[in-house]
Short mmCIF file of C-alpha atoms and ligand atoms in Angstrom, two decimals:
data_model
loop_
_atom_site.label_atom_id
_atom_site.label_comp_id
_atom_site.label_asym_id
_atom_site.label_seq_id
_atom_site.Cartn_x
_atom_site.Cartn_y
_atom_site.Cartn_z
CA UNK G 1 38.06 -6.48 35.79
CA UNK G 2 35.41 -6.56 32.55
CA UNK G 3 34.93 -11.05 32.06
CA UNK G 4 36.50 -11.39 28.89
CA UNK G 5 34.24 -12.68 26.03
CA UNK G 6 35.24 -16.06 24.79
CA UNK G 7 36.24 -15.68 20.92
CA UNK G 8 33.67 -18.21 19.65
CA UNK G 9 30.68 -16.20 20.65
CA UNK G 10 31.99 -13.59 18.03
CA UNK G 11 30.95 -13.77 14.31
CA UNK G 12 31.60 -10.58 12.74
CA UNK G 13 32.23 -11.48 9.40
CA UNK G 14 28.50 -13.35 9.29
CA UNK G 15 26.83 -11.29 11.19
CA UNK G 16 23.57 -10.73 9.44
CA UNK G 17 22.90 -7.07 8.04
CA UNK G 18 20.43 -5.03 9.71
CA UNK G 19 19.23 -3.38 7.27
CA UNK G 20 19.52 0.77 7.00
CA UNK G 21 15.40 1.37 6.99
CA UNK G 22 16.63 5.19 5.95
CA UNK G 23 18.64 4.18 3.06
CA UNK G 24 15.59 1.11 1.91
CA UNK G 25 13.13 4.84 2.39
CA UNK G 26 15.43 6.46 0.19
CA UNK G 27 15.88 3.54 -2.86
CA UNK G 28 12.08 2.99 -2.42
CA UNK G 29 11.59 7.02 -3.19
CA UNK G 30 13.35 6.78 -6.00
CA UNK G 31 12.11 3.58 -7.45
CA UNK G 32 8.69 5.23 -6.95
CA UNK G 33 9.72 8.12 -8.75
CA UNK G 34 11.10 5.93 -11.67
CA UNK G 35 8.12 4.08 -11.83
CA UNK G 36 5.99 7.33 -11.92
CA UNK G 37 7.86 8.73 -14.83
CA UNK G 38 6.85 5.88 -16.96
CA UNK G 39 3.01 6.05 -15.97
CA UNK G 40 3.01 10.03 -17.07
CA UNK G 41 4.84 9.18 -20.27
CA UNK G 42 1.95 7.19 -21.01
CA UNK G 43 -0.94 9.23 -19.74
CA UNK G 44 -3.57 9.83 -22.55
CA UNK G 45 -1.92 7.72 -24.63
CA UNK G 46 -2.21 4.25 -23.17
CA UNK G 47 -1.44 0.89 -25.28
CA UNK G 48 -1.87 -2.76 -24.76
CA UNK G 49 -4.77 -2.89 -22.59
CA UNK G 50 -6.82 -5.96 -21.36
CA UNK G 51 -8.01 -7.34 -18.68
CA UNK G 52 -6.84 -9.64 -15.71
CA UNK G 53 -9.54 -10.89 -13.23
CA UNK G 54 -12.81 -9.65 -14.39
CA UNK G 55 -13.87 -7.61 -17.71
CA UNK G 56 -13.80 -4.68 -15.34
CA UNK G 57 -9.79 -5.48 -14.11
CA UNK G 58 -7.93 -3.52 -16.79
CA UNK G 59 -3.88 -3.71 -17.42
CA UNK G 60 -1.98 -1.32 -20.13
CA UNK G 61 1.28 -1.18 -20.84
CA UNK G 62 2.07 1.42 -18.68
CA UNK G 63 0.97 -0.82 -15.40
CA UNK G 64 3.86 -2.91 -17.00
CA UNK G 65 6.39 -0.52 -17.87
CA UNK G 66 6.08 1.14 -14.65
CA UNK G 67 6.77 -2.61 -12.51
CA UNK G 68 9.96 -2.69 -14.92
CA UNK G 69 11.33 0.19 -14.17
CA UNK G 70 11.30 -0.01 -10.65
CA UNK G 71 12.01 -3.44 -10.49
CA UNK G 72 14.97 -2.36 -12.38
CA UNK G 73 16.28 0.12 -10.07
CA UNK G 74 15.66 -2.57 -6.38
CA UNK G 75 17.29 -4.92 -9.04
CA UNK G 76 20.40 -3.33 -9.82
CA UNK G 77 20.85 -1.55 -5.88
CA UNK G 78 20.01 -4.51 -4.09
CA UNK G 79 19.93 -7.83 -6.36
CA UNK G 80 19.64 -9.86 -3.12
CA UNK G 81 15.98 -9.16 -2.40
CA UNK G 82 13.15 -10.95 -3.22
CA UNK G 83 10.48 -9.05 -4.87
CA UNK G 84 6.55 -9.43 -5.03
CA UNK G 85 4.69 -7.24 -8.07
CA UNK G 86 1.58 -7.07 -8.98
CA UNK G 87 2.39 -7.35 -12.97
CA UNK G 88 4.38 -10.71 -12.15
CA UNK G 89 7.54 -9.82 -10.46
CA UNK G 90 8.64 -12.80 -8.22
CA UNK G 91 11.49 -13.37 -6.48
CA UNK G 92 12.49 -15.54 -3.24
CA UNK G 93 15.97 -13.37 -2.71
CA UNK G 94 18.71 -14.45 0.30
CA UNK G 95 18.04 -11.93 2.29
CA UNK G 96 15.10 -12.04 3.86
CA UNK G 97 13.69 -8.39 2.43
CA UNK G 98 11.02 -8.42 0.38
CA UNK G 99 10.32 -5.44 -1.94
CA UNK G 100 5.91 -5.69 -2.80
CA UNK G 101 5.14 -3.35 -5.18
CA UNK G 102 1.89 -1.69 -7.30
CA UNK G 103 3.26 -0.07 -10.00
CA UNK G 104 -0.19 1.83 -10.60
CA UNK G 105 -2.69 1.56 -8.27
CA UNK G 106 -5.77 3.11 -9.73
CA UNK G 107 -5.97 1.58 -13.37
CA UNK G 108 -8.97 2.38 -13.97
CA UNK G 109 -8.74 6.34 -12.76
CA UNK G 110 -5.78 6.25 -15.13
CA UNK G 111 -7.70 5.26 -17.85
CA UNK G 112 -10.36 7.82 -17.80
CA UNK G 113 -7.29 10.17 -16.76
CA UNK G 114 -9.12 11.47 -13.69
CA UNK G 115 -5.60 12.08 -11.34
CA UNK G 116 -5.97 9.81 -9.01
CA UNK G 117 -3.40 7.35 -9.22
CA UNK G 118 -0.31 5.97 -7.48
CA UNK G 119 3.05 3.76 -7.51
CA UNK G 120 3.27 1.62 -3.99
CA UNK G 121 6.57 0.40 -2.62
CA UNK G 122 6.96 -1.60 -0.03
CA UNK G 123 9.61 -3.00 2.09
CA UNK G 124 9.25 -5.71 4.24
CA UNK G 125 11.41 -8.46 6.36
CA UNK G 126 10.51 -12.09 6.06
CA UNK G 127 11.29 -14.07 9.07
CA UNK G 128 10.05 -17.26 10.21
CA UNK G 129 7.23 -16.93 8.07
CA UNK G 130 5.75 -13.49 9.49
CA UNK G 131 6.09 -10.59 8.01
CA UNK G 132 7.48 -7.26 9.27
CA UNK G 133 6.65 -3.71 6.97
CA UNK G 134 10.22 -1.35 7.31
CA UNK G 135 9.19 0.86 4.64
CA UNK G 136 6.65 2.34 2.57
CA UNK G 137 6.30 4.86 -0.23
CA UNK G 138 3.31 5.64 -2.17
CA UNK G 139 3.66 8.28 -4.86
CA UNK G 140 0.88 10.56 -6.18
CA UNK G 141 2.01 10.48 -9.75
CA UNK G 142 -0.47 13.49 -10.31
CA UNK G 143 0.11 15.93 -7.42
CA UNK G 144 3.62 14.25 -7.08
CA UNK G 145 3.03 14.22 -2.90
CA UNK G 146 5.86 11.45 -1.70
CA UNK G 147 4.05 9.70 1.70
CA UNK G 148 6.28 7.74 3.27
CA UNK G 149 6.76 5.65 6.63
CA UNK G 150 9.51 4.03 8.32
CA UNK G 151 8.64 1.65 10.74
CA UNK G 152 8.85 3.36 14.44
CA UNK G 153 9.61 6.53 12.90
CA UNK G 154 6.31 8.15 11.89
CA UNK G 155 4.66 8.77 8.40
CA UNK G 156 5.22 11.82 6.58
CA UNK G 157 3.99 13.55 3.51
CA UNK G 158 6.73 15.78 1.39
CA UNK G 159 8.63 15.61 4.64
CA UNK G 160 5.73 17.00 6.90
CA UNK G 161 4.35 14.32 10.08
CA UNK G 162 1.09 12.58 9.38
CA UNK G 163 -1.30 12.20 11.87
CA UNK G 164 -4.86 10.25 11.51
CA UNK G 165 -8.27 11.78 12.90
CA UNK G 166 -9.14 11.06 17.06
CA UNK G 167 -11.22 11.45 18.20
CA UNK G 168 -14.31 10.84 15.91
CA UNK G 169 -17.51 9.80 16.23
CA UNK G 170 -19.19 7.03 14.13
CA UNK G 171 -22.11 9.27 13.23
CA UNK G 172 -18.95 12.29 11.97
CA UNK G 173 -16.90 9.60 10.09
CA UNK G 174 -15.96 10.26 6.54
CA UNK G 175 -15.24 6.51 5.51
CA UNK G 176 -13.60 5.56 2.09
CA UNK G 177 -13.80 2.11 0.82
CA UNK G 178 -13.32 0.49 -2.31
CA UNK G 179 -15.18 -2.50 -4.32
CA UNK G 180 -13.98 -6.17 -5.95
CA UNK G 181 -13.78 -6.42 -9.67
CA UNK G 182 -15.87 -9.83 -9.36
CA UNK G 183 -19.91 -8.92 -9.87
CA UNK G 184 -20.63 -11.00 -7.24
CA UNK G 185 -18.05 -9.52 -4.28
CA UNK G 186 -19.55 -6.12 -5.34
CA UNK G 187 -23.07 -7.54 -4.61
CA UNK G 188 -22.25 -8.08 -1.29
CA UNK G 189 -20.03 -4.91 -0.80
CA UNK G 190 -23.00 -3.32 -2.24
CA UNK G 191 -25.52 -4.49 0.50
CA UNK G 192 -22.89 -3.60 3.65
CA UNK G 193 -23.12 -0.28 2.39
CA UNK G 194 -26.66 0.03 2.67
CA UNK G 195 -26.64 -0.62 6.73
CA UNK G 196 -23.42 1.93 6.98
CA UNK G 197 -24.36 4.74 5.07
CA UNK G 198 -27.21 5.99 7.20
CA UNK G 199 -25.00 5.79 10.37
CA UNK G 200 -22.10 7.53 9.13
CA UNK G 201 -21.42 11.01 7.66
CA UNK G 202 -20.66 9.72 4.15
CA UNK G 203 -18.82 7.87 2.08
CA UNK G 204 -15.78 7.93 -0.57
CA UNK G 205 -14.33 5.66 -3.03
CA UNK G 206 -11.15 7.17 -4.95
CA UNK G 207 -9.97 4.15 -6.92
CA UNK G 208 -6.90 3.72 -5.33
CA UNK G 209 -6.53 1.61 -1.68
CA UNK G 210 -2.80 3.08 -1.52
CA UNK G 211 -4.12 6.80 -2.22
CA UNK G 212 -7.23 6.15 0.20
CA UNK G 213 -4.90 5.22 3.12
CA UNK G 214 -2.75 7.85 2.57
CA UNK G 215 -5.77 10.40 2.72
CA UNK G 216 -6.56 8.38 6.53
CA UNK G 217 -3.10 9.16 7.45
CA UNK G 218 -3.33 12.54 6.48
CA UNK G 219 -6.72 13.19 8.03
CA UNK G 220 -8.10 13.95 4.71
CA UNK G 221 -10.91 11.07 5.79
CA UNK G 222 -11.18 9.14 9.30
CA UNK G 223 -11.56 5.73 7.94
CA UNK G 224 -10.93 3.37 4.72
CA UNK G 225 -12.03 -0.31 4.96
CA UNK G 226 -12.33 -3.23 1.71
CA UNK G 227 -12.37 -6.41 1.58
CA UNK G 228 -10.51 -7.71 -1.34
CA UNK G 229 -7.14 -6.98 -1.54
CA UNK G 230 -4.03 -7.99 -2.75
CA UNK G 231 -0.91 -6.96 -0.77
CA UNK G 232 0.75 -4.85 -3.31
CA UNK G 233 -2.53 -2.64 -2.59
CA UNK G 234 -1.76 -2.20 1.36
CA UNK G 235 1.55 -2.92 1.84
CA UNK G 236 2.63 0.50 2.07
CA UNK G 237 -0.14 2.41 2.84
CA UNK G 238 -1.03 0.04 5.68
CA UNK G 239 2.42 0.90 7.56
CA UNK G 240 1.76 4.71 6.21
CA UNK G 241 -1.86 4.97 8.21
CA UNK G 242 -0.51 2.94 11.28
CA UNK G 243 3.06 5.50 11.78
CA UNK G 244 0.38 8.21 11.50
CA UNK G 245 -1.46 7.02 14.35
CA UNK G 246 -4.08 4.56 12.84
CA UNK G 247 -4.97 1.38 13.79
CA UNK G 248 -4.77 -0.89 11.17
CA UNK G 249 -6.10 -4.30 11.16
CA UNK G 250 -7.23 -7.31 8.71
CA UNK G 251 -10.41 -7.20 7.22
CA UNK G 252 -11.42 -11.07 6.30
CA UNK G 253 -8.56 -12.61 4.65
CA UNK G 254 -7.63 -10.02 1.87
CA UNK G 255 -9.01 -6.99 3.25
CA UNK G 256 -8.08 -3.83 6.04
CA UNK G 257 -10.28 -1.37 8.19
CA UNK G 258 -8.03 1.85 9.04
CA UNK G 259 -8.89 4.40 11.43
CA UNK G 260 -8.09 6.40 14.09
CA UNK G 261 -8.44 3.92 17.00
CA UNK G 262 -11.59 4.93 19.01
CA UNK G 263 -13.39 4.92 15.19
CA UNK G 264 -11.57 1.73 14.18
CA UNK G 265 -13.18 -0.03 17.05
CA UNK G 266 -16.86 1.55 16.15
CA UNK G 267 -16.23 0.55 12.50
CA UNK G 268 -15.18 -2.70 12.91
CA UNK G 269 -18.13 -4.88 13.25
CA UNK G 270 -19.94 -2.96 10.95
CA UNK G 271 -17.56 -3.44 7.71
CA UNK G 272 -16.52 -7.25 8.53
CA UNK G 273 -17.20 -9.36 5.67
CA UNK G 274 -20.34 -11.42 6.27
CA UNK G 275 -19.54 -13.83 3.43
CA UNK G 276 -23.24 -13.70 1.78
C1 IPD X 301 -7.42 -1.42 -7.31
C2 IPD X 301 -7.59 -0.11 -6.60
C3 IPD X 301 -9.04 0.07 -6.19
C4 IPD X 301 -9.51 -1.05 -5.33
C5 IPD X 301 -9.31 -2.37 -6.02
C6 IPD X 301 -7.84 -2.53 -6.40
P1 IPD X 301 -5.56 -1.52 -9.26
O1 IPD X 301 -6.07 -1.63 -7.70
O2 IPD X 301 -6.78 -0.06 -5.46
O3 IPD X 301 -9.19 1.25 -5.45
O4 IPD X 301 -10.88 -0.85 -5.07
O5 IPD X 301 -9.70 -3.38 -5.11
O6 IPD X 301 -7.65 -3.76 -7.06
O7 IPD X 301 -6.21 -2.63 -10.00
O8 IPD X 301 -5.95 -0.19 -9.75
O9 IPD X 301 -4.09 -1.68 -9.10
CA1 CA X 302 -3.86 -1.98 -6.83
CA1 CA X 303 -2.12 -2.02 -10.08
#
Protein backbone atom coordinates (compact mmCIF):
# COMPACT_ATOMS: atom_id res chain seq x y z
CA UNK A 1 0.00 0.00 0.00
CA UNK A 2 1.90 3.55 -1.14
CA UNK A 3 2.28 5.55 2.93
CA UNK A 4 0.08 8.28 2.36
CA UNK A 5 1.69 11.79 2.51
CA UNK A 6 0.46 13.84 5.39
CA UNK A 7 -1.34 17.10 3.87
CA UNK A 8 0.91 19.60 5.69
CA UNK A 9 4.05 18.62 3.88
CA UNK A 10 2.21 19.94 0.68
CA UNK A 11 2.44 23.64 -0.40
CA UNK A 12 1.46 23.93 -3.86
CA UNK A 13 0.14 27.19 -4.03
CA UNK A 14 3.77 28.63 -2.55
CA UNK A 15 5.80 26.54 -4.02
CA UNK A 16 8.62 28.63 -5.34
CA UNK A 17 8.97 28.87 -9.29
CA UNK A 18 11.72 27.16 -10.87
CA UNK A 19 12.38 29.11 -13.28
CA UNK A 20 12.03 27.96 -17.27
CA UNK A 21 16.05 28.59 -18.14
CA UNK A 22 14.62 28.07 -21.99
CA UNK A 23 12.05 30.67 -21.81
CA UNK A 24 14.80 33.33 -19.48
CA UNK A 25 17.30 32.18 -23.04
CA UNK A 26 14.58 33.22 -25.10
CA UNK A 27 13.50 36.90 -23.28
CA UNK A 28 17.31 37.43 -22.88
CA UNK A 29 17.61 36.93 -26.97
CA UNK A 30 15.30 39.26 -27.51
CA UNK A 31 16.22 41.88 -25.03
CA UNK A 32 19.66 41.57 -26.67
CA UNK A 33 18.27 42.09 -29.91
CA UNK A 34 16.31 45.23 -28.66
CA UNK A 35 19.19 46.57 -27.17
CA UNK A 36 21.24 46.02 -30.42
CA UNK A 37 18.80 47.88 -32.53
CA UNK A 38 19.34 50.98 -30.59
CA UNK A 39 23.30 50.77 -30.70
CA UNK A 40 23.06 50.50 -34.82
CA UNK A 41 20.60 53.37 -34.90
CA UNK A 42 23.28 55.27 -33.46
CA UNK A 43 26.37 54.01 -35.18
CA UNK A 44 28.34 56.94 -36.83
CA UNK A 45 26.29 59.22 -35.38
CA UNK A 46 26.90 59.05 -31.65
CA UNK A 47 25.70 61.93 -29.09
CA UNK A 48 26.25 62.73 -25.50
CA UNK A 49 29.54 61.34 -24.89
CA UNK A 50 31.81 61.60 -21.74
CA UNK A 51 33.54 59.81 -19.67
CA UNK A 52 33.03 57.57 -16.48
CA UNK A 53 36.20 56.23 -14.70
CA UNK A 54 39.14 57.55 -16.48
CA UNK A 55 39.47 60.16 -19.52
CA UNK A 56 39.90 57.01 -21.54
CA UNK A 57 36.24 55.33 -20.11
CA UNK A 58 33.85 56.81 -22.69
CA UNK A 59 29.76 56.65 -22.42
CA UNK A 60 27.33 58.01 -25.40
CA UNK A 61 23.99 57.96 -25.53
CA UNK A 62 23.67 54.97 -27.25
CA UNK A 63 25.44 52.88 -24.17
CA UNK A 64 22.29 54.46 -22.50
CA UNK A 65 19.62 53.99 -24.86
CA UNK A 66 20.60 50.54 -25.43
CA UNK A 67 20.38 49.64 -21.15
CA UNK A 68 16.75 51.25 -21.61
CA UNK A 69 15.57 49.36 -24.00
CA UNK A 70 16.35 46.17 -22.70
CA UNK A 71 15.69 46.99 -19.36
CA UNK A 72 12.39 47.80 -20.77
CA UNK A 73 11.59 44.60 -22.29
CA UNK A 74 12.99 42.18 -18.62
CA UNK A 75 10.84 45.08 -17.13
CA UNK A 76 7.63 44.67 -18.66
CA UNK A 77 8.02 40.36 -19.06
CA UNK A 78 9.23 39.83 -15.75
CA UNK A 79 8.83 43.03 -13.34
CA UNK A 80 9.80 40.74 -10.41
CA UNK A 81 13.53 40.58 -11.10
CA UNK A 82 16.12 42.48 -9.88
CA UNK A 83 18.38 43.92 -12.38
CA UNK A 84 22.19 44.97 -12.35
CA UNK A 85 23.37 47.44 -15.52
CA UNK A 86 26.21 48.85 -16.18
CA UNK A 87 24.58 52.46 -17.12
CA UNK A 88 22.81 52.40 -13.54
CA UNK A 89 20.09 49.92 -13.62
CA UNK A 90 19.49 48.60 -10.03
CA UNK A 91 17.07 46.61 -8.73
CA UNK A 92 16.78 44.11 -5.58
CA UNK A 93 13.49 42.23 -7.22
CA UNK A 94 11.44 39.25 -5.06
CA UNK A 95 12.51 36.73 -6.86
CA UNK A 96 15.72 35.89 -6.47
CA UNK A 97 16.78 36.31 -10.46
CA UNK A 98 18.96 38.76 -11.27
CA UNK A 99 19.15 40.07 -14.88
CA UNK A 100 23.28 41.83 -15.23
CA UNK A 101 23.53 43.42 -18.24
CA UNK A 102 26.25 45.48 -20.72
CA UNK A 103 24.33 47.19 -23.02
CA UNK A 104 27.58 47.81 -25.24
CA UNK A 105 30.52 46.24 -24.42
CA UNK A 106 33.21 47.70 -26.57
CA UNK A 107 32.65 51.60 -26.29
CA UNK A 108 35.45 52.50 -27.45
CA UNK A 109 35.47 50.05 -30.80
CA UNK A 110 32.08 51.68 -31.25
CA UNK A 111 33.39 54.90 -31.31
CA UNK A 112 35.99 54.55 -33.90
CA UNK A 113 33.20 52.21 -35.58
CA UNK A 114 35.63 49.32 -35.97
CA UNK A 115 32.68 46.25 -35.55
CA UNK A 116 33.54 44.90 -32.69
CA UNK A 117 31.00 45.39 -30.25
CA UNK A 118 28.34 43.61 -28.18
CA UNK A 119 25.06 43.69 -25.86
CA UNK A 120 25.59 41.08 -22.71
CA UNK A 121 22.66 39.55 -20.89
CA UNK A 122 22.83 37.73 -18.14
CA UNK A 123 20.68 35.70 -15.96
CA UNK A 124 21.50 34.66 -12.75
CA UNK A 125 19.84 33.16 -9.32
CA UNK A 126 20.67 34.79 -6.05
CA UNK A 127 20.55 32.49 -3.16
CA UNK A 128 22.00 32.72 0.13
CA UNK A 129 24.31 35.15 -1.06
CA UNK A 130 26.05 33.01 -3.97
CA UNK A 131 25.40 33.38 -7.16
CA UNK A 132 24.30 30.86 -9.81
CA UNK A 133 24.61 32.00 -13.95
CA UNK A 134 21.19 30.21 -15.83
CA UNK A 135 21.63 32.16 -18.83
CA UNK A 136 23.67 34.11 -21.07
CA UNK A 137 23.42 35.94 -24.36
CA UNK A 138 25.93 38.08 -25.93
CA UNK A 139 25.01 39.65 -29.26
CA UNK A 140 27.44 40.68 -32.03
CA UNK A 141 25.58 43.78 -32.99
CA UNK A 142 27.89 43.82 -36.19
CA UNK A 143 27.92 40.24 -37.56
CA UNK A 144 24.57 39.77 -35.60
CA UNK A 145 26.02 36.03 -34.29
CA UNK A 146 23.52 35.25 -31.10
CA UNK A 147 26.01 33.04 -28.49
CA UNK A 148 24.17 31.78 -25.98
CA UNK A 149 24.41 29.25 -22.91
CA UNK A 150 22.08 27.67 -20.65
CA UNK A 151 23.45 26.38 -17.69
CA UNK A 152 24.03 22.36 -18.13
CA UNK A 153 22.95 22.60 -21.55
CA UNK A 154 25.96 23.67 -23.65
CA UNK A 155 26.83 27.02 -25.45
CA UNK A 156 25.89 27.61 -28.87
CA UNK A 157 26.44 30.13 -31.57
CA UNK A 158 23.31 30.82 -34.15
CA UNK A 159 22.14 27.49 -32.82
CA UNK A 160 25.45 25.53 -33.63
CA UNK A 161 27.48 23.74 -30.19
CA UNK A 162 30.51 25.59 -28.99
CA UNK A 163 33.38 23.89 -28.02
CA UNK A 164 36.79 25.56 -26.54
CA UNK A 165 40.41 24.46 -27.79
CA UNK A 166 42.14 21.02 -25.85
CA UNK A 167 44.42 20.25 -26.00
CA UNK A 168 46.95 23.18 -26.37
CA UNK A 169 50.15 23.86 -25.51
CA UNK A 170 51.35 27.03 -23.67
CA UNK A 171 54.02 27.72 -26.29
CA UNK A 172 50.65 27.28 -29.32
CA UNK A 173 48.26 29.47 -27.23
CA UNK A 174 46.59 32.36 -28.90
CA UNK A 175 45.68 34.39 -25.63
CA UNK A 176 43.36 37.53 -25.70
CA UNK A 177 43.29 39.87 -22.86
CA UNK A 178 42.17 43.19 -22.28
CA UNK A 179 43.57 46.39 -20.21
CA UNK A 180 42.06 48.84 -17.17
CA UNK A 181 41.08 52.33 -18.10
CA UNK A 182 43.20 53.56 -14.93
CA UNK A 183 47.03 54.55 -16.23
CA UNK A 184 48.30 52.93 -13.48
CA UNK A 185 46.40 49.19 -13.76
CA UNK A 186 47.64 49.37 -17.42
CA UNK A 187 51.23 49.86 -16.10
CA UNK A 188 51.13 46.80 -14.48
CA UNK A 189 49.05 44.88 -17.16
CA UNK A 190 51.65 46.28 -19.34
CA UNK A 191 54.70 44.63 -17.54
CA UNK A 192 52.79 40.91 -17.20
CA UNK A 193 52.74 41.04 -20.75
CA UNK A 194 56.25 41.38 -21.21
CA UNK A 195 57.09 37.84 -19.31
CA UNK A 196 54.00 36.14 -21.42
CA UNK A 197 54.50 37.18 -24.74
CA UNK A 198 57.73 35.37 -25.45
CA UNK A 199 56.24 32.07 -24.10
CA UNK A 200 53.14 32.07 -25.93
CA UNK A 201 52.16 32.16 -29.65
CA UNK A 202 50.69 35.68 -29.49
CA UNK A 203 48.45 37.83 -28.26
CA UNK A 204 44.92 39.65 -28.94
CA UNK A 205 42.99 42.38 -27.47
CA UNK A 206 39.48 43.04 -29.28
CA UNK A 207 37.91 45.59 -26.96
CA UNK A 208 35.24 43.66 -25.84
CA UNK A 209 35.66 40.89 -22.65
CA UNK A 210 32.04 39.52 -23.73
CA UNK A 211 33.18 39.23 -27.57
CA UNK A 212 36.73 37.82 -26.41
CA UNK A 213 35.07 34.96 -24.44
CA UNK A 214 32.84 34.19 -26.94
CA UNK A 215 35.82 33.82 -29.52
CA UNK A 216 37.41 31.11 -26.47
CA UNK A 217 34.22 29.32 -26.66
CA UNK A 218 34.23 29.16 -30.19
CA UNK A 219 37.87 28.20 -30.55
CA UNK A 220 38.51 31.29 -32.42
CA UNK A 221 41.49 31.79 -29.55
CA UNK A 222 42.50 29.22 -26.64
CA UNK A 223 42.59 31.66 -23.87
CA UNK A 224 41.31 35.28 -22.61
CA UNK A 225 42.44 36.47 -19.12
CA UNK A 226 42.06 40.48 -17.42
CA UNK A 227 42.08 41.64 -14.45
CA UNK A 228 39.65 44.40 -14.01
CA UNK A 229 36.31 43.67 -14.53
CA UNK A 230 33.01 44.49 -13.74
CA UNK A 231 30.38 41.72 -13.86
CA UNK A 232 28.22 43.05 -16.55
CA UNK A 233 31.57 42.32 -18.64
CA UNK A 234 31.64 38.37 -17.76
CA UNK A 235 28.52 37.50 -16.69
CA UNK A 236 27.50 35.96 -19.78
CA UNK A 237 30.37 35.18 -21.53
CA UNK A 238 31.84 33.50 -18.45
CA UNK A 239 28.86 30.80 -18.43
CA UNK A 240 29.21 30.94 -22.51
CA UNK A 241 33.17 29.73 -22.37
CA UNK A 242 32.51 27.28 -19.39
CA UNK A 243 29.12 25.28 -21.40
CA UNK A 244 31.67 25.19 -24.24
CA UNK A 245 34.07 23.31 -22.34
CA UNK A 246 36.32 26.02 -20.68
CA UNK A 247 37.40 26.35 -17.44
CA UNK A 248 36.65 29.48 -16.10
CA UNK A 249 37.96 30.85 -12.97
CA UNK A 250 38.56 34.32 -10.98
CA UNK A 251 41.35 36.29 -11.79
CA UNK A 252 42.16 38.60 -8.48
CA UNK A 253 39.02 40.06 -7.34
CA UNK A 254 37.51 41.60 -10.61
CA UNK A 255 39.14 39.62 -13.14
CA UNK A 256 38.81 35.82 -15.18
CA UNK A 257 41.41 33.48 -16.98
CA UNK A 258 39.38 31.20 -19.60
CA UNK A 259 40.73 28.33 -21.31
CA UNK A 260 40.50 25.06 -22.30
CA UNK A 261 41.46 23.25 -19.06
CA UNK A 262 44.96 21.69 -19.61
CA UNK A 263 45.92 25.59 -20.94
CA UNK A 264 43.93 27.19 -18.11
CA UNK A 265 46.12 25.43 -15.65
CA UNK A 266 49.52 26.47 -17.69
CA UNK A 267 48.13 30.05 -17.85
CA UNK A 268 47.20 30.52 -14.57
CA UNK A 269 50.16 31.49 -12.61
CA UNK A 270 51.44 33.36 -15.28
CA UNK A 271 48.43 36.04 -15.68
CA UNK A 272 47.60 36.31 -11.75
CA UNK A 273 47.67 39.78 -10.70
CA UNK A 274 50.87 40.51 -8.79
CA UNK A 275 49.49 43.76 -7.36
CA UNK A 276 52.76 45.97 -8.26
C1 LIG B 1 35.35 47.26 -21.63
C2 LIG B 1 35.66 46.22 -22.66
C3 LIG B 1 37.16 46.06 -22.81
C4 LIG B 1 37.81 45.72 -21.51
C5 LIG B 1 37.47 46.75 -20.46
C6 LIG B 1 35.95 46.86 -20.33
P1 LIG B 1 33.12 48.72 -22.02
O1 LIG B 1 33.95 47.42 -21.46
O2 LIG B 1 35.11 44.98 -22.29
O3 LIG B 1 37.47 45.03 -23.70
O4 LIG B 1 39.20 45.69 -21.71
O5 LIG B 1 38.04 46.31 -19.25
O6 LIG B 1 35.63 47.83 -19.36
O7 LIG B 1 33.60 49.90 -21.25
O8 LIG B 1 33.40 48.82 -23.47
O9 LIG B 1 31.71 48.34 -21.72
CA1 LIG C 1 31.97 46.29 -20.70
CA1 LIG D 1 29.58 48.96 -21.57
Amino acid sequence: MTPSIPETDRDVANAPQTPDLWSLLDLATRAAQAGGIEIRRRLGNVTGVSTKSSDTDPVSDADRAGERAVVELIRRERPQDGLLGEEGSNEDGTTGLRWVIDPLDGTVNYLYGIPCFAVSIACEQVTDGRVYPLVGVVLDVTSQEVFTAVRGSGAHLDGKPLRATEPVGLQDALVATGFAYLPESRRRQALLLTELLPRIRDIRTRGSAALELCQVAAGRCDAYYEDELKVWDWAAGALIAQEAGATVTALGPDGVLAAGPGLHRDLAPLVAPTGT
